[in-house]
Amino acid sequence: FRSLGNQSFREAFAEEKVRQLMEELSALCKYAETQPQAAYAAYTHGFQSKWTFLQRVIPGTSALFLPLEEKIHHELLPRIIGKTANDTERAVFALPARLGGMGIQNPVEKADENYDASRSITSTLAKLIVAQEADSDLLDEAELEKSKSRVVAKKRALEKKAKQDLLKKLEPPAEVPQPTKRKKKKPPDPMTKALEVSSQKGTS
């Protein structure tokens, strides 16, 4: 099913919404300077859902969210964690808490995934709307639940893969054994141990 409006209209609409989100995020960043925990809670439990909803209803918007991601990475995160986050740390913090991250997702990377998920879940309902069917009893509730389950399963799989890819990047490079020297195994990156510990059951 096609989205409402042409591409230029959708982009203009999304750009304006992103601009508004940038202003709201600026205010949140100010609070984060003195109340980082409160700002973190407000972001993950409220603000993040705003751009998530926007991505669910407009396709092809990933590039438009780059300014928002830059602000999250270079302004919000440093105020919450107390230091500048490098690219690897940014990727770690984007992971859900159950996998050792902070759940501060990257809006650029999530745009297409959020739209595809929304389209998949609402496909049954969309067919009824296109057919101008007024009888809501015709909605296949079982198929709707199956669609939701498939989307959740795919999301979890992508999150696990993202963590696995990060762990591979954090692995120390293999040393070339020297004839006269005993090969020493390099210690793992501290971030690897941190991810392992923070992913354990019951970890806050």
mmCIF file with all atom_site columns, C-alpha atoms in Angstrom:
data_model
loop_
_atom_site.group_PDB
_atom_site.id
_atom_site.type_symbol
_atom_site.label_atom_id
_atom_site.label_alt_id
_atom_site.label_comp_id
_atom_site.label_asym_id
_atom_site.label_entity_id
_atom_site.label_seq_id
_atom_site.pdbx_PDB_ins_code
_atom_site.Cartn_x
_atom_site.Cartn_y
_atom_site.Cartn_z
_atom_site.occupancy
_atom_site.B_iso_or_equiv
_atom_site.pdbx_formal_charge
_atom_site.auth_seq_id
_atom_site.auth_comp_id
_atom_site.auth_asym_id
_atom_site.auth_atom_id
_atom_site.pdbx_PDB_model_num
ATOM 1   C CA . PHE A 1 1   ? 0.000   0.000   0.000  1.00 0.00 ? 1   PHE A CA 1
ATOM 2   C CA . ARG A 1 2   ? 1.265   3.435   -0.881 1.00 0.00 ? 2   ARG A CA 1
ATOM 3   C CA . SER A 1 3   ? 1.816   6.211   1.648  1.00 0.00 ? 3   SER A CA 1
ATOM 4   C CA . LEU A 1 4   ? -0.216  9.396   1.497  1.00 0.00 ? 4   LEU A CA 1
ATOM 5   C CA . GLY A 1 5   ? 1.329   12.296  -0.429 1.00 0.00 ? 5   GLY A CA 1
ATOM 6   C CA . ASN A 1 6   ? 4.247   12.373  -2.841 1.00 0.00 ? 6   ASN A CA 1
ATOM 7   C CA . GLN A 1 7   ? 7.876   11.981  -1.802 1.00 0.00 ? 7   GLN A CA 1
ATOM 8   C CA . SER A 1 8   ? 8.615   15.716  -1.566 1.00 0.00 ? 8   SER A CA 1
ATOM 9   C CA . PHE A 1 9   ? 5.558   16.297  0.636  1.00 0.00 ? 9   PHE A CA 1
ATOM 10  C CA . ARG A 1 10  ? 6.480   13.434  2.948  1.00 0.00 ? 10  ARG A CA 1
ATOM 11  C CA . GLU A 1 11  ? 10.067  14.643  3.251  1.00 0.00 ? 11  GLU A CA 1
ATOM 12  C CA . ALA A 1 12  ? 8.979   18.207  4.003  1.00 0.00 ? 12  ALA A CA 1
ATOM 13  C CA . PHE A 1 13  ? 6.553   16.947  6.640  1.00 0.00 ? 13  PHE A CA 1
ATOM 14  C CA . ALA A 1 14  ? 9.188   14.707  8.246  1.00 0.00 ? 14  ALA A CA 1
ATOM 15  C CA . GLU A 1 15  ? 11.832  17.455  8.188  1.00 0.00 ? 15  GLU A CA 1
ATOM 16  C CA . GLU A 1 16  ? 9.513   19.793  10.072 1.00 0.00 ? 16  GLU A CA 1
ATOM 17  C CA . LYS A 1 17  ? 8.752   17.115  12.646 1.00 0.00 ? 17  LYS A CA 1
ATOM 18  C CA . VAL A 1 18  ? 12.465  16.386  13.088 1.00 0.00 ? 18  VAL A CA 1
ATOM 19  C CA . ARG A 1 19  ? 13.103  20.103  13.589 1.00 0.00 ? 19  ARG A CA 1
ATOM 20  C CA . GLN A 1 20  ? 10.506  20.146  16.368 1.00 0.00 ? 20  GLN A CA 1
ATOM 21  C CA . LEU A 1 21  ? 12.065  17.056  17.917 1.00 0.00 ? 21  LEU A CA 1
ATOM 22  C CA . MET A 1 22  ? 15.475  18.753  17.854 1.00 0.00 ? 22  MET A CA 1
ATOM 23  C CA . GLU A 1 23  ? 14.079  21.663  19.851 1.00 0.00 ? 23  GLU A CA 1
ATOM 24  C CA . GLU A 1 24  ? 12.533  19.326  22.418 1.00 0.00 ? 24  GLU A CA 1
ATOM 25  C CA . LEU A 1 25  ? 15.768  17.340  22.654 1.00 0.00 ? 25  LEU A CA 1
ATOM 26  C CA . SER A 1 26  ? 17.716  20.549  23.297 1.00 0.00 ? 26  SER A CA 1
ATOM 27  C CA . ALA A 1 27  ? 15.502  21.197  26.323 1.00 0.00 ? 27  ALA A CA 1
ATOM 28  C CA . LEU A 1 28  ? 16.019  17.627  27.514 1.00 0.00 ? 28  LEU A CA 1
ATOM 29  C CA . CYS A 1 29  ? 19.789  18.020  27.170 1.00 0.00 ? 29  CYS A CA 1
ATOM 30  C CA . LYS A 1 30  ? 19.683  21.008  29.524 1.00 0.00 ? 30  LYS A CA 1
ATOM 31  C CA . TYR A 1 31  ? 17.908  18.937  32.184 1.00 0.00 ? 31  TYR A CA 1
ATOM 32  C CA . ALA A 1 32  ? 20.427  16.140  31.662 1.00 0.00 ? 32  ALA A CA 1
ATOM 33  C CA . GLU A 1 33  ? 23.246  18.410  32.856 1.00 0.00 ? 33  GLU A CA 1
ATOM 34  C CA . THR A 1 34  ? 21.928  18.301  36.434 1.00 0.00 ? 34  THR A CA 1
ATOM 35  C CA . GLN A 1 35  ? 19.497  15.356  36.364 1.00 0.00 ? 35  GLN A CA 1
ATOM 36  C CA . PRO A 1 36  ? 20.960  12.707  34.022 1.00 0.00 ? 36  PRO A CA 1
ATOM 37  C CA . GLN A 1 37  ? 18.910  9.807   35.405 1.00 0.00 ? 37  GLN A CA 1
ATOM 38  C CA . ALA A 1 38  ? 15.632  11.712  35.045 1.00 0.00 ? 38  ALA A CA 1
ATOM 39  C CA . ALA A 1 39  ? 16.580  12.818  31.520 1.00 0.00 ? 39  ALA A CA 1
ATOM 40  C CA . TYR A 1 40  ? 17.464  9.242   30.587 1.00 0.00 ? 40  TYR A CA 1
ATOM 41  C CA . ALA A 1 41  ? 14.104  7.977   31.856 1.00 0.00 ? 41  ALA A CA 1
ATOM 42  C CA . ALA A 1 42  ? 12.242  10.767  30.047 1.00 0.00 ? 42  ALA A CA 1
ATOM 43  C CA . TYR A 1 43  ? 14.071  9.977   26.810 1.00 0.00 ? 43  TYR A CA 1
ATOM 44  C CA . THR A 1 44  ? 13.625  6.202   26.810 1.00 0.00 ? 44  THR A CA 1
ATOM 45  C CA . HIS A 1 45  ? 10.059  6.154   28.156 1.00 0.00 ? 45  HIS A CA 1
ATOM 46  C CA . GLY A 1 46  ? 8.687   9.152   26.296 1.00 0.00 ? 46  GLY A CA 1
ATOM 47  C CA . PHE A 1 47  ? 10.737  11.120  23.811 1.00 0.00 ? 47  PHE A CA 1
ATOM 48  C CA . GLN A 1 48  ? 12.057  8.144   21.860 1.00 0.00 ? 48  GLN A CA 1
ATOM 49  C CA . SER A 1 49  ? 8.527   6.968   21.040 1.00 0.00 ? 49  SER A CA 1
ATOM 50  C CA . LYS A 1 50  ? 7.861   10.270  19.242 1.00 0.00 ? 50  LYS A CA 1
ATOM 51  C CA . TRP A 1 51  ? 10.394  9.708   16.483 1.00 0.00 ? 51  TRP A CA 1
ATOM 52  C CA . THR A 1 52  ? 9.599   5.986   16.461 1.00 0.00 ? 52  THR A CA 1
ATOM 53  C CA . PHE A 1 53  ? 5.941   6.756   15.653 1.00 0.00 ? 53  PHE A CA 1
ATOM 54  C CA . LEU A 1 54  ? 6.962   9.170   12.891 1.00 0.00 ? 54  LEU A CA 1
ATOM 55  C CA . GLN A 1 55  ? 9.140   6.501   11.274 1.00 0.00 ? 55  GLN A CA 1
ATOM 56  C CA . ARG A 1 56  ? 6.320   3.981   11.384 1.00 0.00 ? 56  ARG A CA 1
ATOM 57  C CA . VAL A 1 57  ? 4.059   6.049   9.150  1.00 0.00 ? 57  VAL A CA 1
ATOM 58  C CA . ILE A 1 58  ? 6.533   7.575   6.640  1.00 0.00 ? 58  ILE A CA 1
ATOM 59  C CA . PRO A 1 59  ? 8.858   5.443   4.475  1.00 0.00 ? 59  PRO A CA 1
ATOM 60  C CA . GLY A 1 60  ? 12.389  6.314   3.396  1.00 0.00 ? 60  GLY A CA 1
ATOM 61  C CA . THR A 1 61  ? 13.189  8.821   6.142  1.00 0.00 ? 61  THR A CA 1
ATOM 62  C CA . SER A 1 62  ? 16.440  7.436   7.592  1.00 0.00 ? 62  SER A CA 1
ATOM 63  C CA . ALA A 1 63  ? 18.682  10.212  6.226  1.00 0.00 ? 63  ALA A CA 1
ATOM 64  C CA . LEU A 1 64  ? 16.361  12.891  7.624  1.00 0.00 ? 64  LEU A CA 1
ATOM 65  C CA . PHE A 1 65  ? 17.075  11.688  11.161 1.00 0.00 ? 65  PHE A CA 1
ATOM 66  C CA . LEU A 1 66  ? 20.851  12.213  10.934 1.00 0.00 ? 66  LEU A CA 1
ATOM 67  C CA . PRO A 1 67  ? 20.731  15.633  12.732 1.00 0.00 ? 67  PRO A CA 1
ATOM 68  C CA . LEU A 1 68  ? 18.752  14.038  15.561 1.00 0.00 ? 68  LEU A CA 1
ATOM 69  C CA . GLU A 1 69  ? 21.244  11.181  15.883 1.00 0.00 ? 69  GLU A CA 1
ATOM 70  C CA . GLU A 1 70  ? 24.151  13.654  15.951 1.00 0.00 ? 70  GLU A CA 1
ATOM 71  C CA . LYS A 1 71  ? 22.500  15.507  18.811 1.00 0.00 ? 71  LYS A CA 1
ATOM 72  C CA . ILE A 1 72  ? 21.812  12.288  20.701 1.00 0.00 ? 72  ILE A CA 1
ATOM 73  C CA . HIS A 1 73  ? 25.386  11.072  20.248 1.00 0.00 ? 73  HIS A CA 1
ATOM 74  C CA . HIS A 1 74  ? 27.280  14.284  20.915 1.00 0.00 ? 74  HIS A CA 1
ATOM 75  C CA . GLU A 1 75  ? 25.024  16.195  23.315 1.00 0.00 ? 75  GLU A CA 1
ATOM 76  C CA . LEU A 1 76  ? 22.564  13.959  25.153 1.00 0.00 ? 76  LEU A CA 1
ATOM 77  C CA . LEU A 1 77  ? 24.765  10.913  25.772 1.00 0.00 ? 77  LEU A CA 1
ATOM 78  C CA . PRO A 1 78  ? 27.758  12.864  27.174 1.00 0.00 ? 78  PRO A CA 1
ATOM 79  C CA . ARG A 1 79  ? 25.454  14.536  29.691 1.00 0.00 ? 79  ARG A CA 1
ATOM 80  C CA . ILE A 1 80  ? 23.954  11.212  30.754 1.00 0.00 ? 80  ILE A CA 1
ATOM 81  C CA . ILE A 1 81  ? 27.138  9.133   31.006 1.00 0.00 ? 81  ILE A CA 1
ATOM 82  C CA . GLY A 1 82  ? 29.517  11.947  31.972 1.00 0.00 ? 82  GLY A CA 1
ATOM 83  C CA . LYS A 1 83  ? 31.879  11.687  29.013 1.00 0.00 ? 83  LYS A CA 1
ATOM 84  C CA . THR A 1 84  ? 32.025  11.732  25.223 1.00 0.00 ? 84  THR A CA 1
ATOM 85  C CA . ALA A 1 85  ? 30.989  8.408   23.686 1.00 0.00 ? 85  ALA A CA 1
ATOM 86  C CA . ASN A 1 86  ? 33.012  6.971   20.810 1.00 0.00 ? 86  ASN A CA 1
ATOM 87  C CA . ASP A 1 87  ? 31.325  5.163   17.918 1.00 0.00 ? 87  ASP A CA 1
ATOM 88  C CA . THR A 1 88  ? 31.673  1.735   19.545 1.00 0.00 ? 88  THR A CA 1
ATOM 89  C CA . GLU A 1 89  ? 30.176  2.959   22.815 1.00 0.00 ? 89  GLU A CA 1
ATOM 90  C CA . ARG A 1 90  ? 27.354  4.607   20.896 1.00 0.00 ? 90  ARG A CA 1
ATOM 91  C CA . ALA A 1 91  ? 26.542  1.270   19.295 1.00 0.00 ? 91  ALA A CA 1
ATOM 92  C CA . VAL A 1 92  ? 26.604  -0.432  22.709 1.00 0.00 ? 92  VAL A CA 1
ATOM 93  C CA . PHE A 1 93  ? 24.241  2.129   24.249 1.00 0.00 ? 93  PHE A CA 1
ATOM 94  C CA . ALA A 1 94  ? 21.806  1.538   21.373 1.00 0.00 ? 94  ALA A CA 1
ATOM 95  C CA . LEU A 1 95  ? 21.358  -2.082  22.475 1.00 0.00 ? 95  LEU A CA 1
ATOM 96  C CA . PRO A 1 96  ? 18.378  -2.891  24.727 1.00 0.00 ? 96  PRO A CA 1
ATOM 97  C CA . ALA A 1 97  ? 19.063  -3.111  28.460 1.00 0.00 ? 97  ALA A CA 1
ATOM 98  C CA . ARG A 1 98  ? 18.596  -6.898  28.479 1.00 0.00 ? 98  ARG A CA 1
ATOM 99  C CA . LEU A 1 99  ? 21.603  -7.179  26.133 1.00 0.00 ? 99  LEU A CA 1
ATOM 100 C CA . GLY A 1 100 ? 23.792  -4.827  28.136 1.00 0.00 ? 100 GLY A CA 1
ATOM 101 C CA . GLY A 1 101 ? 22.923  -1.511  26.478 1.00 0.00 ? 101 GLY A CA 1
ATOM 102 C CA . MET A 1 102 ? 20.863  1.494   27.493 1.00 0.00 ? 102 MET A CA 1
ATOM 103 C CA . GLY A 1 103 ? 18.077  1.316   24.922 1.00 0.00 ? 103 GLY A CA 1
ATOM 104 C CA . ILE A 1 104 ? 19.001  4.694   23.416 1.00 0.00 ? 104 ILE A CA 1
ATOM 105 C CA . GLN A 1 105 ? 18.350  3.654   19.837 1.00 0.00 ? 105 GLN A CA 1
ATOM 106 C CA . ASN A 1 106 ? 19.895  5.156   16.722 1.00 0.00 ? 106 ASN A CA 1
ATOM 107 C CA . PRO A 1 107 ? 17.042  6.800   14.746 1.00 0.00 ? 107 PRO A CA 1
ATOM 108 C CA . VAL A 1 108 ? 18.969  6.615   11.468 1.00 0.00 ? 108 VAL A CA 1
ATOM 109 C CA . GLU A 1 109 ? 19.435  2.854   11.750 1.00 0.00 ? 109 GLU A CA 1
ATOM 110 C CA . LYS A 1 110 ? 15.895  2.195   13.005 1.00 0.00 ? 110 LYS A CA 1
ATOM 111 C CA . ALA A 1 111 ? 13.884  4.149   10.398 1.00 0.00 ? 111 ALA A CA 1
ATOM 112 C CA . ASP A 1 112 ? 13.416  1.446   7.762  1.00 0.00 ? 112 ASP A CA 1
ATOM 113 C CA . GLU A 1 113 ? 12.981  -1.284  10.379 1.00 0.00 ? 113 GLU A CA 1
ATOM 114 C CA . ASN A 1 114 ? 10.216  0.652   12.153 1.00 0.00 ? 114 ASN A CA 1
ATOM 115 C CA . TYR A 1 115 ? 8.342   1.352   8.922  1.00 0.00 ? 115 TYR A CA 1
ATOM 116 C CA . ASP A 1 116 ? 8.556   -2.253  7.730  1.00 0.00 ? 116 ASP A CA 1
ATOM 117 C CA . ALA A 1 117 ? 7.360   -3.497  11.128 1.00 0.00 ? 117 ALA A CA 1
ATOM 118 C CA . SER A 1 118 ? 4.370   -1.160  11.106 1.00 0.00 ? 118 SER A CA 1
ATOM 119 C CA . ARG A 1 119 ? 3.459   -2.111  7.547  1.00 0.00 ? 119 ARG A CA 1
ATOM 120 C CA . SER A 1 120 ? 3.650   -5.806  8.382  1.00 0.00 ? 120 SER A CA 1
ATOM 121 C CA . ILE A 1 121 ? 1.495   -5.556  11.507 1.00 0.00 ? 121 ILE A CA 1
ATOM 122 C CA . THR A 1 122 ? -1.193  -3.373  9.913  1.00 0.00 ? 122 THR A CA 1
ATOM 123 C CA . SER A 1 123 ? -1.398  -5.213  6.578  1.00 0.00 ? 123 SER A CA 1
ATOM 124 C CA . THR A 1 124 ? -4.547  -7.151  7.575  1.00 0.00 ? 124 THR A CA 1
ATOM 125 C CA . LEU A 1 125 ? -6.336  -3.979  8.650  1.00 0.00 ? 125 LEU A CA 1
ATOM 126 C CA . ALA A 1 126 ? -5.090  -2.062  5.608  1.00 0.00 ? 126 ALA A CA 1
ATOM 127 C CA . LYS A 1 127 ? -6.655  -4.601  3.267  1.00 0.00 ? 127 LYS A CA 1
ATOM 128 C CA . LEU A 1 128 ? -10.060 -4.041  4.882  1.00 0.00 ? 128 LEU A CA 1
ATOM 129 C CA . ILE A 1 129 ? -9.686  -0.266  4.596  1.00 0.00 ? 129 ILE A CA 1
ATOM 130 C CA . VAL A 1 130 ? -8.728  -0.456  0.921  1.00 0.00 ? 130 VAL A CA 1
ATOM 131 C CA . ALA A 1 131 ? -11.733 -2.711  0.288  1.00 0.00 ? 131 ALA A CA 1
ATOM 132 C CA . GLN A 1 132 ? -13.945 -0.146  2.082  1.00 0.00 ? 132 GLN A CA 1
ATOM 133 C CA . GLU A 1 133 ? -15.106 -2.889  4.418  1.00 0.00 ? 133 GLU A CA 1
ATOM 134 C CA . ALA A 1 134 ? -17.001 -1.437  7.405  1.00 0.00 ? 134 ALA A CA 1
ATOM 135 C CA . ASP A 1 135 ? -17.468 -4.709  9.294  1.00 0.00 ? 135 ASP A CA 1
ATOM 136 C CA . SER A 1 136 ? -14.666 -4.808  11.881 1.00 0.00 ? 136 SER A CA 1
ATOM 137 C CA . ASP A 1 137 ? -15.570 -8.420  12.701 1.00 0.00 ? 137 ASP A CA 1
ATOM 138 C CA . LEU A 1 138 ? -13.858 -9.396  9.453  1.00 0.00 ? 138 LEU A CA 1
ATOM 139 C CA . LEU A 1 139 ? -10.507 -8.418  10.926 1.00 0.00 ? 139 LEU A CA 1
ATOM 140 C CA . ASP A 1 140 ? -8.445  -11.585 11.331 1.00 0.00 ? 140 ASP A CA 1
ATOM 141 C CA . GLU A 1 141 ? -7.305  -11.242 14.936 1.00 0.00 ? 141 GLU A CA 1
ATOM 142 C CA . ALA A 1 142 ? -5.296  -14.462 14.799 1.00 0.00 ? 142 ALA A CA 1
ATOM 143 C CA . GLU A 1 143 ? -3.343  -13.276 11.760 1.00 0.00 ? 143 GLU A CA 1
ATOM 144 C CA . LEU A 1 144 ? -2.795  -9.908  13.434 1.00 0.00 ? 144 LEU A CA 1
ATOM 145 C CA . GLU A 1 145 ? -1.255  -11.597 16.473 1.00 0.00 ? 145 GLU A CA 1
ATOM 146 C CA . LYS A 1 146 ? 0.925   -13.756 14.229 1.00 0.00 ? 146 LYS A CA 1
ATOM 147 C CA . SER A 1 147 ? 2.176   -10.622 12.451 1.00 0.00 ? 147 SER A CA 1
ATOM 148 C CA . LYS A 1 148 ? 3.050   -9.023  15.784 1.00 0.00 ? 148 LYS A CA 1
ATOM 149 C CA . SER A 1 149 ? 4.900   -12.143 16.901 1.00 0.00 ? 149 SER A CA 1
ATOM 150 C CA . ARG A 1 150 ? 6.892   -12.266 13.655 1.00 0.00 ? 150 ARG A CA 1
ATOM 151 C CA . VAL A 1 151 ? 7.867   -8.594  13.997 1.00 0.00 ? 151 VAL A CA 1
ATOM 152 C CA . VAL A 1 152 ? 8.973   -9.062  17.617 1.00 0.00 ? 152 VAL A CA 1
ATOM 153 C CA . ALA A 1 153 ? 10.969  -12.175 16.731 1.00 0.00 ? 153 ALA A CA 1
ATOM 154 C CA . LYS A 1 154 ? 12.698  -10.375 13.866 1.00 0.00 ? 154 LYS A CA 1
ATOM 155 C CA . LYS A 1 155 ? 13.479  -7.403  16.097 1.00 0.00 ? 155 LYS A CA 1
ATOM 156 C CA . ARG A 1 156 ? 15.011  -9.628  18.768 1.00 0.00 ? 156 ARG A CA 1
ATOM 157 C CA . ALA A 1 157 ? 17.093  -11.448 16.156 1.00 0.00 ? 157 ALA A CA 1
ATOM 158 C CA . LEU A 1 158 ? 18.431  -8.172  14.759 1.00 0.00 ? 158 LEU A CA 1
ATOM 159 C CA . GLU A 1 159 ? 19.302  -6.952  18.252 1.00 0.00 ? 159 GLU A CA 1
ATOM 160 C CA . LYS A 1 160 ? 21.196  -10.157 19.042 1.00 0.00 ? 160 LYS A CA 1
ATOM 161 C CA . LYS A 1 161 ? 23.071  -9.934  15.747 1.00 0.00 ? 161 LYS A CA 1
ATOM 162 C CA . ALA A 1 162 ? 24.004  -6.318  16.504 1.00 0.00 ? 162 ALA A CA 1
ATOM 163 C CA . LYS A 1 163 ? 25.482  -7.419  19.824 1.00 0.00 ? 163 LYS A CA 1
ATOM 164 C CA . GLN A 1 164 ? 27.356  -10.322 18.236 1.00 0.00 ? 164 GLN A CA 1
ATOM 165 C CA . ASP A 1 165 ? 28.813  -8.001  15.600 1.00 0.00 ? 165 ASP A CA 1
ATOM 166 C CA . LEU A 1 166 ? 29.955  -5.624  18.353 1.00 0.00 ? 166 LEU A CA 1
ATOM 167 C CA . LEU A 1 167 ? 31.618  -8.418  20.304 1.00 0.00 ? 167 LEU A CA 1
ATOM 168 C CA . LYS A 1 168 ? 33.490  -9.492  17.177 1.00 0.00 ? 168 LYS A CA 1
ATOM 169 C CA . LYS A 1 169 ? 34.743  -5.940  16.672 1.00 0.00 ? 169 LYS A CA 1
ATOM 170 C CA . LEU A 1 170 ? 35.913  -5.842  20.281 1.00 0.00 ? 170 LEU A CA 1
ATOM 171 C CA . GLU A 1 171 ? 37.929  -9.067  19.976 1.00 0.00 ? 171 GLU A CA 1
ATOM 172 C CA . PRO A 1 172 ? 41.681  -8.413  20.247 1.00 0.00 ? 172 PRO A CA 1
ATOM 173 C CA . PRO A 1 173 ? 43.562  -8.954  16.963 1.00 0.00 ? 173 PRO A CA 1
ATOM 174 C CA . ALA A 1 174 ? 45.349  -12.273 16.649 1.00 0.00 ? 174 ALA A CA 1
ATOM 175 C CA . GLU A 1 175 ? 49.096  -12.048 17.231 1.00 0.00 ? 175 GLU A CA 1
ATOM 176 C CA . VAL A 1 176 ? 51.573  -13.544 14.809 1.00 0.00 ? 176 VAL A CA 1
ATOM 177 C CA . PRO A 1 177 ? 53.582  -16.139 16.775 1.00 0.00 ? 177 PRO A CA 1
ATOM 178 C CA . GLN A 1 178 ? 57.314  -15.401 16.959 1.00 0.00 ? 178 GLN A CA 1
ATOM 179 C CA . PRO A 1 179 ? 59.832  -18.308 16.743 1.00 0.00 ? 179 PRO A CA 1
ATOM 180 C CA . THR A 1 180 ? 61.789  -17.178 19.784 1.00 0.00 ? 180 THR A CA 1
ATOM 181 C CA . LYS A 1 181 ? 58.917  -15.829 21.842 1.00 0.00 ? 181 LYS A CA 1
ATOM 182 C CA . ARG A 1 182 ? 56.075  -17.523 23.605 1.00 0.00 ? 182 ARG A CA 1
ATOM 183 C CA . LYS A 1 183 ? 52.736  -16.463 22.186 1.00 0.00 ? 183 LYS A CA 1
ATOM 184 C CA . LYS A 1 184 ? 50.746  -14.402 24.660 1.00 0.00 ? 184 LYS A CA 1
ATOM 185 C CA . LYS A 1 185 ? 47.022  -14.071 24.498 1.00 0.00 ? 185 LYS A CA 1
ATOM 186 C CA . LYS A 1 186 ? 45.847  -10.483 24.624 1.00 0.00 ? 186 LYS A CA 1
ATOM 187 C CA . PRO A 1 187 ? 43.283  -9.689  27.324 1.00 0.00 ? 187 PRO A CA 1
ATOM 188 C CA . PRO A 1 188 ? 39.730  -9.012  26.138 1.00 0.00 ? 188 PRO A CA 1
ATOM 189 C CA . ASP A 1 189 ? 38.508  -5.466  25.679 1.00 0.00 ? 189 ASP A CA 1
ATOM 190 C CA . PRO A 1 190 ? 36.982  -4.106  28.946 1.00 0.00 ? 190 PRO A CA 1
ATOM 191 C CA . MET A 1 191 ? 33.806  -3.356  27.016 1.00 0.00 ? 191 MET A CA 1
ATOM 192 C CA . THR A 1 192 ? 33.398  -7.086  26.281 1.00 0.00 ? 192 THR A CA 1
ATOM 193 C CA . LYS A 1 193 ? 33.403  -7.901  30.006 1.00 0.00 ? 193 LYS A CA 1
ATOM 194 C CA . ALA A 1 194 ? 31.045  -4.993  30.720 1.00 0.00 ? 194 ALA A CA 1
ATOM 195 C CA . LEU A 1 195 ? 28.569  -6.279  28.127 1.00 0.00 ? 195 LEU A CA 1
ATOM 196 C CA . GLU A 1 196 ? 28.768  -9.771  29.577 1.00 0.00 ? 196 GLU A CA 1
ATOM 197 C CA . VAL A 1 197 ? 28.128  -8.613  33.139 1.00 0.00 ? 197 VAL A CA 1
ATOM 198 C CA . SER A 1 198 ? 25.365  -6.140  32.297 1.00 0.00 ? 198 SER A CA 1
ATOM 199 C CA . SER A 1 199 ? 23.526  -8.793  30.250 1.00 0.00 ? 199 SER A CA 1
ATOM 200 C CA . GLN A 1 200 ? 23.220  -11.187 33.174 1.00 0.00 ? 200 GLN A CA 1
ATOM 201 C CA . LYS A 1 201 ? 19.797  -11.866 34.628 1.00 0.00 ? 201 LYS A CA 1
ATOM 202 C CA . GLY A 1 202 ? 18.850  -9.482  37.422 1.00 0.00 ? 202 GLY A CA 1
ATOM 203 C CA . THR A 1 203 ? 21.373  -6.840  36.442 1.00 0.00 ? 203 THR A CA 1
ATOM 204 C CA . SER A 1 204 ? 20.004  -3.300  36.734 1.00 0.00 ? 204 SER A CA 1
#
